[in-house]
Coordinates of C-alpha atoms in Angstrom, one line a residue:
Chain A
M1 CA 34.1 225.5 86.3
N2 CA 33.8 223.5 89.6
A3 CA 35.9 226.1 91.4
E4 CA 33.7 228.9 90.0
I5 CA 30.5 227.1 91.0
S6 CA 31.9 226.6 94.5
L7 CA 32.7 230.3 94.8
Q8 CA 29.3 231.1 93.5
D9 CA 27.7 228.8 96.1
R10 CA 29.7 230.3 98.9
I11 CA 28.6 233.8 97.9
H12 CA 25.0 232.7 97.6
T13 CA 25.2 231.1 101.0
I14 CA 26.5 234.3 102.5
L15 CA 23.8 236.3 100.8
A16 CA 21.1 233.9 102.0
A17 CA 22.3 234.5 105.6
L18 CA 22.3 238.3 105.1
T19 CA 19.0 238.6 103.4
T20 CA 16.8 235.5 104.3
V21 CA 16.3 234.8 100.6
P22 CA 17.0 231.0 100.3
S23 CA 20.4 230.4 98.6
D24 CA 18.8 228.2 95.9
E25 CA 16.6 231.1 94.9
I26 CA 19.5 233.5 94.4
S27 CA 20.9 234.0 90.9
D28 CA 23.7 236.0 89.4
G29 CA 21.2 238.4 87.8
D30 CA 19.6 239.4 91.1
R31 CA 20.0 243.0 92.1
L32 CA 21.3 243.4 95.6
R33 CA 18.8 246.2 96.4
E34 CA 15.7 245.6 94.4
D35 CA 15.7 241.7 94.4
L36 CA 17.4 240.9 97.7
G37 CA 16.3 243.9 99.7
M38 CA 19.8 244.9 100.7
D39 CA 20.3 248.5 101.5
S40 CA 23.6 250.3 101.0
V41 CA 24.8 249.4 104.5
A42 CA 24.1 245.7 104.0
S43 CA 25.8 245.7 100.5
M44 CA 28.9 247.2 102.0
E45 CA 28.9 244.8 104.9
L46 CA 28.6 242.0 102.4
L47 CA 31.9 243.0 100.8
S48 CA 33.6 243.3 104.1
M49 CA 32.4 239.7 105.0
L50 CA 33.7 238.4 101.7
A51 CA 37.0 240.0 102.4
E52 CA 37.1 238.2 105.7
E53 CA 35.9 234.8 104.5
L54 CA 37.9 234.7 101.2
G55 CA 40.9 236.6 102.4
I56 CA 40.8 239.1 99.5
E57 CA 41.6 242.7 99.7
V58 CA 38.9 244.7 97.8
E59 CA 39.5 248.4 97.2
M60 CA 36.9 250.8 98.4
E61 CA 36.4 252.1 94.9
E62 CA 35.6 248.6 93.6
A63 CA 33.0 248.2 96.3
V64 CA 30.9 251.2 95.2
D65 CA 30.1 249.7 91.8
V66 CA 28.8 246.4 93.0
A67 CA 25.0 246.2 92.2
T68 CA 24.2 242.6 91.4
V69 CA 25.1 239.1 92.7
G70 CA 27.0 238.6 89.5
H71 CA 29.1 241.6 90.2
V72 CA 30.0 240.2 93.6
V73 CA 31.0 236.9 92.2
A74 CA 33.0 238.5 89.4
L75 CA 34.8 240.8 91.9
A76 CA 35.7 237.9 94.2
K77 CA 36.9 235.8 91.3
R78 CA 39.0 238.6 90.0
H79 CA 40.8 238.9 93.3
L80 CA 41.2 235.2 93.8
D81 CA 42.6 234.7 90.3
A82 CA 45.1 237.5 90.9
R83 CA 46.5 235.8 94.0
Chain B
M1 CA 20.9 285.5 115.1
L2 CA 22.2 284.6 111.6
A3 CA 21.5 286.9 108.7
E4 CA 18.2 286.4 107.0
S5 CA 19.6 287.1 103.6
A6 CA 19.3 283.5 102.5
L7 CA 15.5 283.8 102.4
A8 CA 14.2 285.0 99.1
S9 CA 12.8 288.5 99.6
D10 CA 9.2 287.4 98.7
E11 CA 9.3 284.9 101.4
A12 CA 11.0 286.9 104.1
D13 CA 7.9 289.1 104.7
L14 CA 5.6 286.1 104.7
V15 CA 7.8 284.1 107.1
S16 CA 8.1 287.1 109.4
S17 CA 4.3 287.5 109.4
L18 CA 3.8 283.8 110.1
I19 CA 6.3 283.7 113.0
D20 CA 4.6 286.8 114.4
S21 CA 1.2 285.1 114.2
V22 CA 2.6 281.9 115.7
D23 CA 4.2 283.9 118.6
R24 CA 1.0 285.9 119.3
Y25 CA -1.2 282.8 119.1
A26 CA 1.0 280.6 121.2
R27 CA 1.4 283.2 124.0
D28 CA -2.4 283.3 124.3
R29 CA -3.5 279.9 123.4
I30 CA -0.8 277.3 123.7
D31 CA -0.2 276.0 127.2
A32 CA 2.7 273.6 127.0
R33 CA 2.3 272.3 130.5
G34 CA -1.4 271.9 130.1
I35 CA -0.9 269.9 126.9
D36 CA 1.6 267.8 128.6
R37 CA -0.7 267.1 131.6
A38 CA -3.7 266.4 129.3
H39 CA -1.7 264.2 126.9
Q40 CA -3.5 266.0 124.1
I41 CA -3.6 269.1 122.0
A42 CA -7.1 270.5 121.9
P43 CA -8.5 270.1 118.4
S44 CA -9.4 273.8 118.4
V45 CA -5.7 274.6 118.6
L46 CA -5.0 272.5 115.5
R47 CA -7.9 274.2 113.7
D48 CA -6.6 277.6 114.6
L49 CA -3.1 276.7 113.4
A50 CA -4.7 275.5 110.1
E51 CA -6.4 279.0 109.9
I52 CA -3.0 280.6 110.2
G53 CA -1.9 278.5 107.3
L54 CA 0.6 276.3 109.0
F55 CA -0.5 273.0 107.5
G56 CA 0.0 274.1 104.0
L57 CA 3.5 275.6 104.2
S58 CA 5.2 272.7 102.4
I59 CA 2.4 272.1 99.8
P60 CA 2.6 273.9 96.4
E61 CA 0.6 277.0 95.9
R62 CA -1.2 275.3 93.0
W63 CA -2.9 273.1 95.5
G64 CA -3.7 275.7 98.1
G65 CA -0.5 275.7 100.1
A66 CA 2.1 278.3 100.6
G67 CA 4.8 276.4 98.7
L68 CA 7.5 277.8 101.0
S69 CA 11.1 276.9 100.7
M70 CA 12.5 274.4 103.1
R71 CA 14.5 277.1 104.9
A72 CA 11.3 279.1 105.4
I73 CA 9.4 276.1 106.7
A74 CA 12.3 275.3 109.0
D75 CA 12.2 278.9 110.5
V76 CA 8.4 278.6 111.2
T77 CA 8.9 275.2 112.7
T78 CA 11.6 276.6 115.0
A79 CA 9.2 279.4 116.1
L80 CA 6.5 276.9 116.9
A81 CA 8.8 274.6 118.8
R82 CA 10.0 277.4 121.0
H83 CA 6.5 277.4 122.5
D84 CA 5.6 273.7 122.5
R85 CA 7.3 270.7 121.1
S86 CA 4.2 268.5 120.9
V87 CA 2.4 271.1 118.8
A88 CA 5.5 271.6 116.6
T89 CA 5.8 267.8 116.2
T90 CA 2.2 267.5 115.1
V91 CA 2.5 270.2 112.5
G92 CA 6.0 269.4 111.5
L93 CA 5.2 265.7 110.9
H94 CA 2.4 266.8 108.6
L95 CA 4.7 269.2 106.7
G96 CA 7.6 266.8 106.4
L97 CA 7.2 263.0 106.7
G98 CA 3.4 263.1 106.3
T99 CA 3.1 264.9 103.0
R100 CA 6.5 264.9 101.5
G101 CA 6.2 261.5 99.7
L102 CA 3.0 262.6 98.0
V103 CA 4.2 266.1 97.1
A104 CA 7.5 264.9 95.7
F105 CA 6.5 261.7 94.0
G106 CA 2.7 261.7 93.6
S107 CA 0.9 261.9 90.3
E108 CA -1.2 264.8 89.1
A109 CA -4.3 262.8 90.1
Q110 CA -3.0 262.1 93.6
H111 CA -2.1 265.7 94.1
E112 CA -5.6 266.8 92.9
R113 CA -7.3 264.3 95.1
W114 CA -5.4 264.9 98.4
L115 CA -3.3 268.0 98.5
P116 CA -6.0 270.7 98.8
D117 CA -7.4 269.3 101.9
L118 CA -4.0 268.6 103.4
A119 CA -2.9 272.2 102.6
A120 CA -6.0 273.6 104.3
G121 CA -5.5 271.4 107.4
D122 CA -8.9 269.8 106.8
S123 CA -7.0 266.5 106.4
I124 CA -4.0 265.7 108.7
A125 CA -1.2 263.5 107.5
A126 CA 0.7 260.7 109.3
F127 CA 3.6 258.6 108.2
A128 CA 3.8 254.9 109.1
T129 CA 7.0 253.0 108.6
T130 CA 8.4 251.5 111.8
E131 CA 7.3 248.0 112.8
P132 CA 7.9 245.8 115.8
D133 CA 10.8 244.1 114.0
A134 CA 11.8 246.9 111.8
G135 CA 13.1 250.0 113.6
S136 CA 16.6 251.0 112.4
D137 CA 16.4 248.0 110.0
L138 CA 13.7 249.4 107.7
A139 CA 14.4 246.9 105.0
A140 CA 13.0 244.3 107.4
I141 CA 9.5 245.6 107.2
R142 CA 6.8 242.9 106.9
T143 CA 3.8 244.9 105.9
R144 CA 3.0 243.7 102.4
A145 CA 1.1 245.2 99.5
L146 CA 0.4 242.5 96.9
L147 CA -1.2 243.2 93.6
R148 CA -4.1 240.8 93.1
D149 CA -7.0 241.2 90.7
G150 CA -6.0 244.7 89.9
A151 CA -6.0 245.9 93.5
L152 CA -3.5 246.2 96.3
H153 CA -4.0 243.9 99.2
V154 CA -2.3 245.3 102.3
D155 CA -1.7 243.4 105.5
G156 CA 0.6 244.2 108.4
G157 CA 1.0 246.8 111.1
K158 CA 3.0 249.8 112.2
V159 CA 4.1 251.2 115.5
F160 CA 4.9 254.6 116.8
V161 CA 2.9 256.4 114.2
T162 CA 3.0 260.2 115.0
N163 CA -0.4 261.8 114.4
G164 CA -1.8 258.2 114.2
G165 CA -4.7 258.8 116.5
F166 CA -6.4 261.5 114.4
A167 CA -4.7 261.5 110.9
D168 CA -7.0 261.3 107.9
L169 CA -4.3 260.1 105.6
Y170 CA -1.4 257.8 106.2
T171 CA 1.6 257.3 103.9
I172 CA 2.9 253.8 104.7
T173 CA 6.0 251.9 103.7
A174 CA 5.2 248.4 102.5
S175 CA 7.1 245.5 100.9
T176 CA 5.8 245.1 97.4
P177 CA 7.2 241.8 96.2
G178 CA 6.6 241.3 92.5
L179 CA 5.4 244.8 91.8
G180 CA 7.2 246.3 88.8
G181 CA 9.4 243.2 88.4
A182 CA 11.4 243.6 91.6
R183 CA 11.4 240.5 93.8
R184 CA 11.8 242.4 97.0
G185 CA 10.8 246.0 96.3
H186 CA 9.2 248.5 98.6
G187 CA 6.7 251.2 98.0
L188 CA 5.0 254.1 99.6
L189 CA 1.2 253.9 99.6
V190 CA -1.5 256.2 100.7
L191 CA -4.2 254.9 103.0
E192 CA -7.1 256.8 104.4
R193 CA -8.6 256.5 107.8
G194 CA -11.9 255.3 106.4
D195 CA -10.4 252.4 104.3
P196 CA -11.8 249.2 105.7
G197 CA -9.2 247.3 107.6
V198 CA -7.2 250.4 108.6
R199 CA -7.4 251.0 112.4
A200 CA -5.4 253.1 114.7
G201 CA -4.6 251.6 118.1
A202 CA -4.6 253.3 121.5
E203 CA -2.4 256.3 122.3
E204 CA 1.1 255.5 123.8
D205 CA 1.9 256.8 127.2
K206 CA 5.3 258.4 126.6
L207 CA 8.1 260.0 128.5
G208 CA 7.7 263.2 126.5
L209 CA 5.9 264.8 123.6
R210 CA 2.8 263.7 125.5
G211 CA 0.5 266.0 123.5
S212 CA 1.7 264.5 120.3
S213 CA -0.4 261.5 119.2
T214 CA 1.5 258.3 118.9
T215 CA -0.3 255.0 118.1
T216 CA 0.0 251.7 116.4
L217 CA -1.7 251.2 113.0
H218 CA -3.3 247.9 112.2
L219 CA -3.7 246.9 108.6
D220 CA -5.9 243.9 108.3
G221 CA -7.2 242.8 104.9
V222 CA -7.0 246.3 103.5
V223 CA -7.9 246.4 99.8
V224 CA -7.3 249.6 97.8
P225 CA -6.9 250.5 94.2
K226 CA -3.4 250.3 92.8
D227 CA -3.5 254.1 92.2
R228 CA -2.7 254.4 96.0
L229 CA 0.9 253.5 95.2
I230 CA 3.0 256.6 95.1
G231 CA 5.4 256.7 92.1
P232 CA 6.8 253.8 90.1
P233 CA 6.7 250.3 91.7
G234 CA 9.8 249.2 93.7
E235 CA 11.0 252.7 94.4
G236 CA 9.9 252.9 98.0
M237 CA 13.3 252.8 99.6
A238 CA 14.6 255.6 97.5
Q239 CA 11.5 257.6 98.1
L240 CA 11.7 256.9 101.8
A241 CA 15.2 258.2 101.9
H242 CA 14.1 261.5 100.4
V243 CA 11.1 261.8 102.8
L244 CA 13.4 261.1 105.7
A245 CA 15.8 263.7 104.5
W246 CA 13.0 266.3 104.8
G247 CA 11.7 265.0 108.0
R248 CA 15.1 265.0 109.7
T249 CA 15.9 268.5 108.6
L250 CA 12.6 269.9 109.8
M251 CA 13.0 268.0 113.1
A252 CA 16.5 269.6 113.4
A253 CA 14.8 273.0 113.0
G254 CA 12.4 272.0 115.8
C255 CA 15.4 271.2 118.0
I256 CA 16.6 274.7 117.6
G257 CA 13.3 275.9 119.1
T258 CA 13.8 273.6 122.1
A259 CA 17.3 274.9 122.5
E260 CA 16.2 278.5 122.3
A261 CA 13.5 278.0 124.9
A262 CA 16.0 276.3 127.2
I263 CA 18.6 279.1 126.7
S264 CA 16.0 281.8 127.3
A265 CA 14.9 280.1 130.6
A266 CA 18.4 279.5 131.7
T267 CA 19.5 283.0 130.9
F268 CA 16.6 284.5 132.8
H269 CA 16.9 282.2 135.8
T270 CA 20.7 282.8 136.2
S271 CA 20.3 286.5 136.0
E272 CA 17.6 286.5 138.7
R273 CA 18.7 283.8 141.1
K274 CA 21.2 284.9 143.7
Q275 CA 23.5 282.7 145.7
F276 CA 26.4 283.7 147.9
G277 CA 25.4 287.3 147.4
K278 CA 25.4 287.5 143.6
A279 CA 23.4 286.4 140.6
L280 CA 24.3 283.0 139.2
D281 CA 25.5 284.4 135.9
R282 CA 28.3 286.2 137.7
F283 CA 30.0 282.9 138.4
E284 CA 32.6 281.7 135.9
V285 CA 31.3 278.2 135.6
V286 CA 27.8 279.4 134.9
Q287 CA 29.1 281.9 132.4
D288 CA 30.9 279.0 130.6
Q289 CA 27.8 276.9 130.5
L290 CA 25.7 279.7 129.1
A291 CA 28.4 280.5 126.6
D292 CA 28.6 276.8 125.5
M293 CA 24.9 276.6 125.1
A294 CA 24.9 279.7 122.9
A295 CA 27.8 278.4 120.8
L296 CA 26.0 275.1 120.3
R297 CA 22.8 276.8 119.3
F298 CA 24.8 278.9 116.8
A299 CA 26.2 275.7 115.2
M300 CA 22.7 274.2 115.1
V301 CA 21.3 277.2 113.3
A302 CA 24.2 277.5 110.9
L303 CA 24.0 273.8 109.9
V304 CA 20.2 273.9 109.4
R305 CA 20.7 277.0 107.2
D306 CA 23.3 275.2 105.1
V307 CA 21.3 272.0 104.8
T308 CA 18.0 273.6 103.9
A309 CA 19.9 275.4 101.1
L310 CA 20.3 272.0 99.5
E311 CA 16.6 271.6 99.0
H312 CA 16.9 271.3 95.2
D313 CA 19.8 268.9 95.3
P314 CA 18.2 265.7 96.6
A315 CA 21.4 263.7 96.7
A316 CA 23.2 266.3 98.7
L317 CA 20.2 266.9 101.0
L318 CA 20.0 263.2 101.7
A319 CA 23.7 263.0 102.6
R320 CA 23.7 266.1 104.8
S321 CA 20.4 265.7 106.5
V322 CA 21.8 262.9 108.6
A323 CA 24.5 265.0 110.2
V324 CA 22.1 267.9 110.9
K325 CA 19.7 265.5 112.6
V326 CA 22.3 264.0 114.8
L327 CA 23.9 267.4 115.7
C328 CA 20.7 269.2 116.5
S329 CA 19.0 266.4 118.5
E330 CA 22.0 265.8 120.7
A331 CA 22.5 269.6 121.1
A332 CA 18.9 270.1 122.1
W333 CA 19.2 267.4 124.7
E334 CA 22.4 268.8 126.0
I335 CA 21.2 272.3 126.2
A336 CA 17.9 271.4 127.9
D337 CA 19.9 269.3 130.4
V338 CA 22.2 272.2 131.3
A339 CA 19.1 274.4 131.6
V340 CA 17.7 272.0 134.2
Q341 CA 21.0 271.9 136.0
L342 CA 21.3 275.7 136.1
H343 CA 17.8 275.8 137.6
G344 CA 18.9 273.6 140.5
G345 CA 16.1 271.8 142.3
S346 CA 13.5 274.0 140.6
G347 CA 14.7 272.6 137.3
F348 CA 13.5 269.1 138.4
V349 CA 10.1 270.5 139.2
E350 CA 7.6 270.8 136.3
E351 CA 6.6 274.4 137.2
T352 CA 9.6 276.1 135.6
G353 CA 9.0 274.3 132.3
V354 CA 12.6 273.2 131.7
A355 CA 11.9 269.7 132.8
L356 CA 9.3 269.5 130.0
L357 CA 11.8 270.8 127.5
L358 CA 14.2 267.9 128.5
R359 CA 11.5 265.2 128.4
D360 CA 10.3 266.4 125.0
A361 CA 13.8 266.5 123.6
R362 CA 14.7 262.9 124.5
I363 CA 12.9 261.2 121.6
T364 CA 14.7 263.3 119.0
R365 CA 17.8 261.2 119.5
I366 CA 15.8 258.1 118.7
F367 CA 13.1 258.8 116.1
E368 CA 13.7 259.5 112.4
G369 CA 16.8 257.3 112.8
A370 CA 18.5 256.4 116.1
N371 CA 21.6 258.5 116.3
D372 CA 24.1 255.7 116.9
V373 CA 22.9 253.9 113.8
L374 CA 23.0 257.2 111.8
R375 CA 26.6 257.8 113.0
I376 CA 27.5 254.4 111.5
H377 CA 25.8 255.3 108.3
L378 CA 27.7 258.6 108.2
G379 CA 30.9 256.7 108.8
L380 CA 30.1 254.3 106.0
T381 CA 29.3 257.0 103.6
E382 CA 32.4 259.0 104.4
A383 CA 34.5 255.8 104.1
T384 CA 33.2 254.9 100.7
N385 CA 32.4 258.3 99.2
P386 CA 34.3 260.9 101.2
R387 CA 33.2 264.5 101.0
E388 CA 35.8 267.3 100.7
P389 CA 34.3 270.5 102.2
A390 CA 35.5 273.7 100.5
S391 CA 38.4 275.6 102.1
L392 CA 37.4 278.3 104.6
A393 CA 40.6 280.2 104.2
A394 CA 38.7 283.2 102.9
H395 CA 37.2 283.6 106.4
G396 CA 40.5 284.6 107.9
P397 CA 42.2 283.0 111.0
I398 CA 39.1 281.2 112.1
G399 CA 38.8 279.8 108.6
L400 CA 42.4 278.5 108.6
E401 CA 41.7 276.9 112.0
A402 CA 38.6 275.2 110.6
D403 CA 40.5 274.0 107.6
A404 CA 43.1 272.4 109.9
F405 CA 40.3 270.7 111.9
V406 CA 38.8 269.3 108.7
A407 CA 42.2 268.2 107.5
R408 CA 42.7 266.3 110.8
I409 CA 39.5 264.4 110.2
K410 CA 40.5 263.6 106.6
S411 CA 43.8 262.2 107.9
F412 CA 41.9 260.0 110.3
R413 CA 39.6 258.7 107.6
T414 CA 42.6 258.1 105.3
A415 CA 44.4 256.2 108.0
L416 CA 41.3 254.0 108.6
T417 CA 40.8 253.1 104.9
S418 CA 44.5 252.4 104.2
T419 CA 44.8 250.3 107.3
H420 CA 41.6 248.3 107.0
G421 CA 40.6 248.5 103.3
V422 CA 37.1 247.3 102.6
R423 CA 37.1 245.4 106.0
L424 CA 36.5 248.8 107.5
L425 CA 32.9 248.5 106.3
G426 CA 32.3 245.8 108.9
K427 CA 34.0 247.6 111.8
Q428 CA 31.1 249.4 113.5
R429 CA 33.2 251.1 116.3
L430 CA 35.5 252.8 113.9
L431 CA 32.6 253.8 111.5
H432 CA 30.8 255.2 114.5
R433 CA 33.7 257.4 115.5
L434 CA 34.2 258.5 111.9
G435 CA 30.5 259.3 111.7
Q436 CA 30.6 261.5 114.8
L437 CA 33.6 263.3 113.4
V438 CA 31.7 264.0 110.2
V439 CA 28.9 265.6 112.4
L440 CA 31.4 267.8 114.1
R441 CA 33.1 268.6 110.8
D442 CA 29.9 269.6 109.1
A443 CA 28.8 271.8 112.1
V444 CA 32.2 273.5 112.2
H445 CA 32.1 274.2 108.5
A446 CA 28.7 275.7 108.7
A447 CA 29.4 277.8 111.8
V448 CA 32.6 279.2 110.3
R449 CA 30.8 280.0 107.0
H450 CA 28.4 282.1 109.1
A451 CA 31.1 283.4 111.5
S452 CA 30.7 287.0 110.5
D453 CA 27.2 287.0 112.1
D454 CA 28.7 286.2 115.5
P455 CA 32.4 285.7 115.5
D456 CA 32.6 284.9 119.2
R457 CA 30.1 282.1 119.1
A458 CA 31.6 280.6 116.0
A459 CA 35.0 280.6 117.6
R460 CA 33.7 279.1 120.8
W461 CA 31.9 276.3 118.8
L462 CA 35.1 275.6 116.9
S463 CA 36.9 275.2 120.2
L464 CA 34.2 272.9 121.6
A465 CA 34.2 270.8 118.5
R466 CA 38.0 270.4 118.6
Q467 CA 37.8 269.3 122.3
R468 CA 35.0 266.8 121.4
S469 CA 36.9 265.5 118.5
L470 CA 40.0 264.6 120.5
V471 CA 38.5 261.7 122.3
L472 CA 37.4 260.3 118.9
L473 CA 40.7 260.9 117.1
E474 CA 42.9 259.6 119.8
A475 CA 41.0 256.5 121.1
S476 CA 42.9 253.3 120.5

């Protein structure tokens, strides 16, 4: 649970930097576009940044389906668990 | 000239008549250099164009417009742009960005209230989205519309609003936090010139398109009923994307007009001007330049034809409008530049008119999406959702060559994605190269599909595109 919270915090922190929404106001249910104001370019760049920061290799096809903060966390966790 | 068969028969006669009216009127009453010097289009010109019916081309017949297809509107826009780009921009903005949001997403009540006057040209539309801190980054807009006590309270400001100085109706993009349950949604709103708090600023003094009105728009304590919102709350960005798709495609059609005017001037000049005992067009280098201009123009027309045919497929139109905008704006600039060069010193002097074509063309590489940003978007889209154009083998040898060209770009894309994976999405330089290759690919595909109309120009364009792709494919 602590490791998951830590991952969640890291992702929220990255999102806060990308979107100017404070990290403590970001929740897993937030939609990247409607709630965080991220367009398709920013959403894709987010995943690229996560790959760089977390050292995970996300497939392009997985990236297309990410629509919420929770999806981002789950995607990252899936890849980290598989390592 | 490409075959007109794509226009529905009931439209073809109307379009031909409209273009004839535009040409006759423009020859007598539109003085491009005079408009440029005055920094203004005479209001009487706009009234006359409204009488011809130009302001209603994109508005449904039910509301007094002509309800033409996108292809037909593009053809008329091209015709107008051949004569003067400021006039074409004024009308084209109204037909595209200015009214499209309302036409596509407005309610019955909104249509009834505004479209008849817009169709008649009694009301002119503008579109306001860019802000000082939000140009390419439209999601960063700060103009806000908050719902309070049943009304929308709008505060903020816009810059570079085309038609801003005299528009009667503005479609603006605003952040709409909380509206419809979206924390950071956006919306398109209709504001009228007479709404308290809406104020257009002074006219900008520009490099080109000097006859086209460009102003700031100040929104201070504007309070309007919530029925000014277009469509469901929070859908502004999706709506904006659709509106931009229309605007970009019609702008591309305008670029064809610029290109044709430049080619016409260059062709005439080089046939008349003699140096070293012969007309300029007898020299090989000049012949090559003229041939390249014509090939590039052929590609522009072909791609606009193909993209306008996607009018009823919004997703495809959205995707393809970016490439046609980049191709046509760059091509118009290139062709106008060569026209100036071929005129020699007289090209640098306003009297020949080619300098004006060049100045007016410059902004098209910037507005409605700066081309370098659009290239990155194209690369991003191609990387994440690649498009596989249909084989052109049925078009014979040129089709096979085009297929090989397309295959080479596909290989490049595949190599990028397999080398970099999702990290590619953060590599701007590579996405930019891929995006430009997508532009060339789409233009080659379109030109070859229409190759039977002018095989030589299609072949020359394919050759040019191949040359231009080499530096992109082989850069380290």
